[in-house]
PDB file of C-alpha atoms in Angstrom:
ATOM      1  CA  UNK A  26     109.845  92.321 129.768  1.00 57.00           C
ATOM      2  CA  UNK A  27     113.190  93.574 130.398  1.00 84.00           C
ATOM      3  CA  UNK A  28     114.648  95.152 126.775  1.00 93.00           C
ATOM      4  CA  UNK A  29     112.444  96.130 123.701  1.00 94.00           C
ATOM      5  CA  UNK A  30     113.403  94.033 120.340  1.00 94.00           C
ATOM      6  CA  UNK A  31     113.091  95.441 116.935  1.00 93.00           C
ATOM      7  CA  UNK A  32     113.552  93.100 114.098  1.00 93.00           C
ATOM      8  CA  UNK A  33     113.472  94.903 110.682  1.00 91.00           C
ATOM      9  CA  UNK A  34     113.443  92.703 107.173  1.00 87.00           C
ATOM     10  CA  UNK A  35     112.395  93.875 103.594  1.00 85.00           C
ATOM     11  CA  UNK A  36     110.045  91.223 102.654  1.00 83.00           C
ATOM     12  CA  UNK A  37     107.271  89.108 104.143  1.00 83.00           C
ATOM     13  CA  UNK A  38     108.472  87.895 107.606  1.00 82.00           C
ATOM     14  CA  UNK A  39     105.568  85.182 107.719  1.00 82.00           C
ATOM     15  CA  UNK A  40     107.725  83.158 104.951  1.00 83.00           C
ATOM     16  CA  UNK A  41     111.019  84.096 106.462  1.00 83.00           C
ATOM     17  CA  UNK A  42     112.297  81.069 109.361  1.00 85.00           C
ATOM     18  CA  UNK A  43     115.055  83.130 110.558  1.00 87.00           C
ATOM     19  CA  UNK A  44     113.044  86.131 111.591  1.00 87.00           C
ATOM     20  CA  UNK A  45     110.450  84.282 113.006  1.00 89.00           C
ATOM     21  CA  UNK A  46     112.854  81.727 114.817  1.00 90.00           C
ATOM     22  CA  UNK A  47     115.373  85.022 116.287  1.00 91.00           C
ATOM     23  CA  UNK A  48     111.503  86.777 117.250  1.00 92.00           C
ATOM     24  CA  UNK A  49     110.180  83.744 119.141  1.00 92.00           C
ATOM     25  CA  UNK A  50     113.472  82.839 120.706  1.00 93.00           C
ATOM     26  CA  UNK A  51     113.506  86.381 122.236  1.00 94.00           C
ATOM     27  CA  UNK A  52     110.165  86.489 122.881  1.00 93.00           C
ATOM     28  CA  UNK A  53     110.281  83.603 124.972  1.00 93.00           C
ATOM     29  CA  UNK A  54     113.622  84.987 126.669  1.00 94.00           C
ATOM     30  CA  UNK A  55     111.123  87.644 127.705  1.00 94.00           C
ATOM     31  CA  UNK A  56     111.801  90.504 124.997  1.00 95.00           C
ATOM     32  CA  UNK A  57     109.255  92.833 123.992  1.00 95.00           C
ATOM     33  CA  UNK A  58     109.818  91.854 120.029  1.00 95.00           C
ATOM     34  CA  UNK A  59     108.528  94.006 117.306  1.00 93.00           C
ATOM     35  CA  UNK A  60     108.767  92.705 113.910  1.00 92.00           C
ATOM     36  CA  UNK A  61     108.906  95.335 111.213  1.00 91.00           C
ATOM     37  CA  UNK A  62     108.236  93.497 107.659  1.00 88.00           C
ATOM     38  CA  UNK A  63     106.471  94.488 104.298  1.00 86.00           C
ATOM     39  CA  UNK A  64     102.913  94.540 103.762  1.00 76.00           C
ATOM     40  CA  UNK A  65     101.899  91.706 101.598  1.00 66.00           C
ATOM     41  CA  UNK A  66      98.823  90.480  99.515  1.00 64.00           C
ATOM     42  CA  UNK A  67      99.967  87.266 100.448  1.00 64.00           C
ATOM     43  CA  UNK A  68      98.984  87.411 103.910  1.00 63.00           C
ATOM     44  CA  UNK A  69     100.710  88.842 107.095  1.00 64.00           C
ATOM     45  CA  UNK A  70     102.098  87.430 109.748  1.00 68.00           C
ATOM     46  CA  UNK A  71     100.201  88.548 113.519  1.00 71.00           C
ATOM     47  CA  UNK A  72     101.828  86.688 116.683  1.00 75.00           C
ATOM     48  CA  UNK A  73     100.445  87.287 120.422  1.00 81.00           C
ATOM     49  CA  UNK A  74     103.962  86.352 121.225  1.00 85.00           C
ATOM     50  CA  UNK A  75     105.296  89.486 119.756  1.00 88.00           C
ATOM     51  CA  UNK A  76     104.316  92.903 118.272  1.00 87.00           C
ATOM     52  CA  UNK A  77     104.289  93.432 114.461  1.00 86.00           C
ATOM     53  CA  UNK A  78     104.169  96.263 112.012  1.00 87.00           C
ATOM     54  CA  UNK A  79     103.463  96.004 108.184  1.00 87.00           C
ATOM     55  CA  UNK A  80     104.642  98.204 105.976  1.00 88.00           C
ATOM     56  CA  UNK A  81     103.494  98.936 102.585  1.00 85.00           C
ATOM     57  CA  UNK A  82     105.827 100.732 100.329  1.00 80.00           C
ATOM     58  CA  UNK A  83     103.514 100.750  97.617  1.00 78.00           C
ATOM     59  CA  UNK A  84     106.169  99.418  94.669  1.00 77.00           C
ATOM     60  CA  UNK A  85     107.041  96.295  93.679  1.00 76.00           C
ATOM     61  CA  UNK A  86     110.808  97.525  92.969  1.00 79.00           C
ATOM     62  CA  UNK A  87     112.989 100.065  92.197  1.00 82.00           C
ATOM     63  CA  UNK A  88     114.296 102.652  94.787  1.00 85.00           C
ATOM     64  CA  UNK A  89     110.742 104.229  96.012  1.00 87.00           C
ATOM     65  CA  UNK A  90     110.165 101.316  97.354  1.00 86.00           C
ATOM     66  CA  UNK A  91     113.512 101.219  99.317  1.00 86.00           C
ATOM     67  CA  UNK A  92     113.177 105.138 100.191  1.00 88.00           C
ATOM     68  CA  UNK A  93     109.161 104.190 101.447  1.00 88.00           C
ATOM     69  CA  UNK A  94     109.996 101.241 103.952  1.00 88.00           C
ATOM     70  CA  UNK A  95     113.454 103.447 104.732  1.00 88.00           C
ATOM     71  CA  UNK A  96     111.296 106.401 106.508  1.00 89.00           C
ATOM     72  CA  UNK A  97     108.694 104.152 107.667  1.00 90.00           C
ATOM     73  CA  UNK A  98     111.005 102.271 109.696  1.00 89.00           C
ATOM     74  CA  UNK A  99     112.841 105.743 110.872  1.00 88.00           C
ATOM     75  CA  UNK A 100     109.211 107.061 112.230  1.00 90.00           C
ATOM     76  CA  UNK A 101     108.676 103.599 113.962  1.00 90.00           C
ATOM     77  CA  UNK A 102     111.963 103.169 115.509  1.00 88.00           C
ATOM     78  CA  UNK A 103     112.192 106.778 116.435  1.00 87.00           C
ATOM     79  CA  UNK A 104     108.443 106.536 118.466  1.00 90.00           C
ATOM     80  CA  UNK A 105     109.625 103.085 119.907  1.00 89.00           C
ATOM     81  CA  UNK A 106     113.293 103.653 121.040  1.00 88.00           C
ATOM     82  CA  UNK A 107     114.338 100.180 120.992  1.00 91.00           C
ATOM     83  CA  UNK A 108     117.137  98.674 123.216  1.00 92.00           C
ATOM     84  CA  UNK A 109     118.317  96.394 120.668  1.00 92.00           C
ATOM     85  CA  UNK A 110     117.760  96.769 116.818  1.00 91.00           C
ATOM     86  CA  UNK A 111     118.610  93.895 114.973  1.00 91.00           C
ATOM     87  CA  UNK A 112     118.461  94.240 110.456  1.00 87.00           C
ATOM     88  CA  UNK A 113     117.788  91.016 109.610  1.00 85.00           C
ATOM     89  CA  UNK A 114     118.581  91.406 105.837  1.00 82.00           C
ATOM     90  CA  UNK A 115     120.619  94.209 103.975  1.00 76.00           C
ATOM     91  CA  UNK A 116     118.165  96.373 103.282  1.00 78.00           C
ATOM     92  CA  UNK A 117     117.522  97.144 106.607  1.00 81.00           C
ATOM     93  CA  UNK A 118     121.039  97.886 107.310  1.00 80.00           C
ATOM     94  CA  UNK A 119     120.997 101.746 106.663  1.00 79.00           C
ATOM     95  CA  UNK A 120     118.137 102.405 109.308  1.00 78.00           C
ATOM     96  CA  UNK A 121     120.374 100.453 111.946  1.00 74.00           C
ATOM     97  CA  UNK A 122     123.548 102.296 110.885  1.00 74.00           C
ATOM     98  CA  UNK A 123     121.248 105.967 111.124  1.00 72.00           C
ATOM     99  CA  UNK A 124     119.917 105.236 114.622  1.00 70.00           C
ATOM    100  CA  UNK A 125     121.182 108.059 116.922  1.00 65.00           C
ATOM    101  CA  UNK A 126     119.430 106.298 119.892  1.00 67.00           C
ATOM    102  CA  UNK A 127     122.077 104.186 122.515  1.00 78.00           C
ATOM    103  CA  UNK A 128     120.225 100.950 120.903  1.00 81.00           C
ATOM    104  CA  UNK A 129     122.838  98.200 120.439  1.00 85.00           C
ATOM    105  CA  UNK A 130     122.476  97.420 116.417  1.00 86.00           C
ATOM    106  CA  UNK A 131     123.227  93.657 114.997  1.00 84.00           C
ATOM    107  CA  UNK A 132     123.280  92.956 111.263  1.00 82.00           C
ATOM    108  CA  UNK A 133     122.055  89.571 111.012  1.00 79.00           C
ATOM    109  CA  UNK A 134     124.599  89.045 107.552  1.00 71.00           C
ATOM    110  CA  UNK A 135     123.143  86.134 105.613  1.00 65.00           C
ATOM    111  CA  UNK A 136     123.040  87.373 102.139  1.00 60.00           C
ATOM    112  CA  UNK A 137     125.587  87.971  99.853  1.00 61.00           C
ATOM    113  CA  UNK A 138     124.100  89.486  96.867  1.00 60.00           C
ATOM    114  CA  UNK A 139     126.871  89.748  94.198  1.00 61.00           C
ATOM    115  CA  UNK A 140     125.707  86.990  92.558  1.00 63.00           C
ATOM    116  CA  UNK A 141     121.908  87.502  92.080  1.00 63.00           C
ATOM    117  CA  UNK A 142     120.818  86.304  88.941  1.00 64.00           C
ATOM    118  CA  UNK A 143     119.234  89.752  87.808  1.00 65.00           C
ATOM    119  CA  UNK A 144     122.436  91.152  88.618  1.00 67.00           C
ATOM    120  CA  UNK A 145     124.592  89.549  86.054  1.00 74.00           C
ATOM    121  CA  UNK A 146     124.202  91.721  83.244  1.00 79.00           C
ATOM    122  CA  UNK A 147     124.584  95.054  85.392  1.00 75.00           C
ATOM    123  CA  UNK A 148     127.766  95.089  86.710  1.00 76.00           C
ATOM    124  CA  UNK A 149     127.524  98.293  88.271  1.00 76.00           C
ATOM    125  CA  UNK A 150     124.940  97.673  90.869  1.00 69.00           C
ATOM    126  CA  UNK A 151     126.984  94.494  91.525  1.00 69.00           C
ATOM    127  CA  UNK A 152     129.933  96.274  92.782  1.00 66.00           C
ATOM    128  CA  UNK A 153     127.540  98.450  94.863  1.00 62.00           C
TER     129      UNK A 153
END
């Protein structure tokens, strides 16, 4: 295994095809992947093709939630060093932007969240 893989998403990775699809394609392009997703009481995804961390941020919603899987993810990627750190979902975006480390950072950008339904009647976290 030449270059260490993180994959970061906000949400259950088990149930997401593009996460799982970018982790075994690098995994079998002989990556060390480690796939950093949310704890869930649904079930979690475990892989001997790859290495994966669950965290729980304890909330539902709301911005302790983003805050807990935020430092989480800083402590991990700081013990880990990655070569490549790929945020597979906006959420995961400010950890890739913080990273100090020479990692090369992708933004997998497949969401556009303007026009969320719970959004519509709060125009201000629309714009943001």
């Amino acid at each position: 295994m030449d270059k260490t893989v993180i994959i970061a998403f906000l949400g259950n990775a088990k149930y997401d095809a593009r996460c799982l699809n970018m982790a075994y394609s690098l995994a079998n392009n002989n990556f060390r992947v480690i796939l950093i997703d949310e704890l869930s009481n649904k079930g979690n995804l475990n892989s001997s093709q790859f290495e994966s961390y669950h965290i729980d941020t304890n909330q539902k919603t709301g911005i302790k939630r983003y805050w807990n899987y935020h430092c989480r993810i800083q402590d991990i990627t700081r013990r880990i060093n990655p070569d490549i750190f790929i945020s597979a979902d906006l959420f995961s975006l400010a950890i890739c932007s913080k990273l100090t480390c020479s990692s090369l950072k992708i933004f997998d950008c497949r969401e556009l969240y303007t026009n969320l339904a719970s959004l519509v009647n709060q125009p201000f976290k629309q714009l943001f």
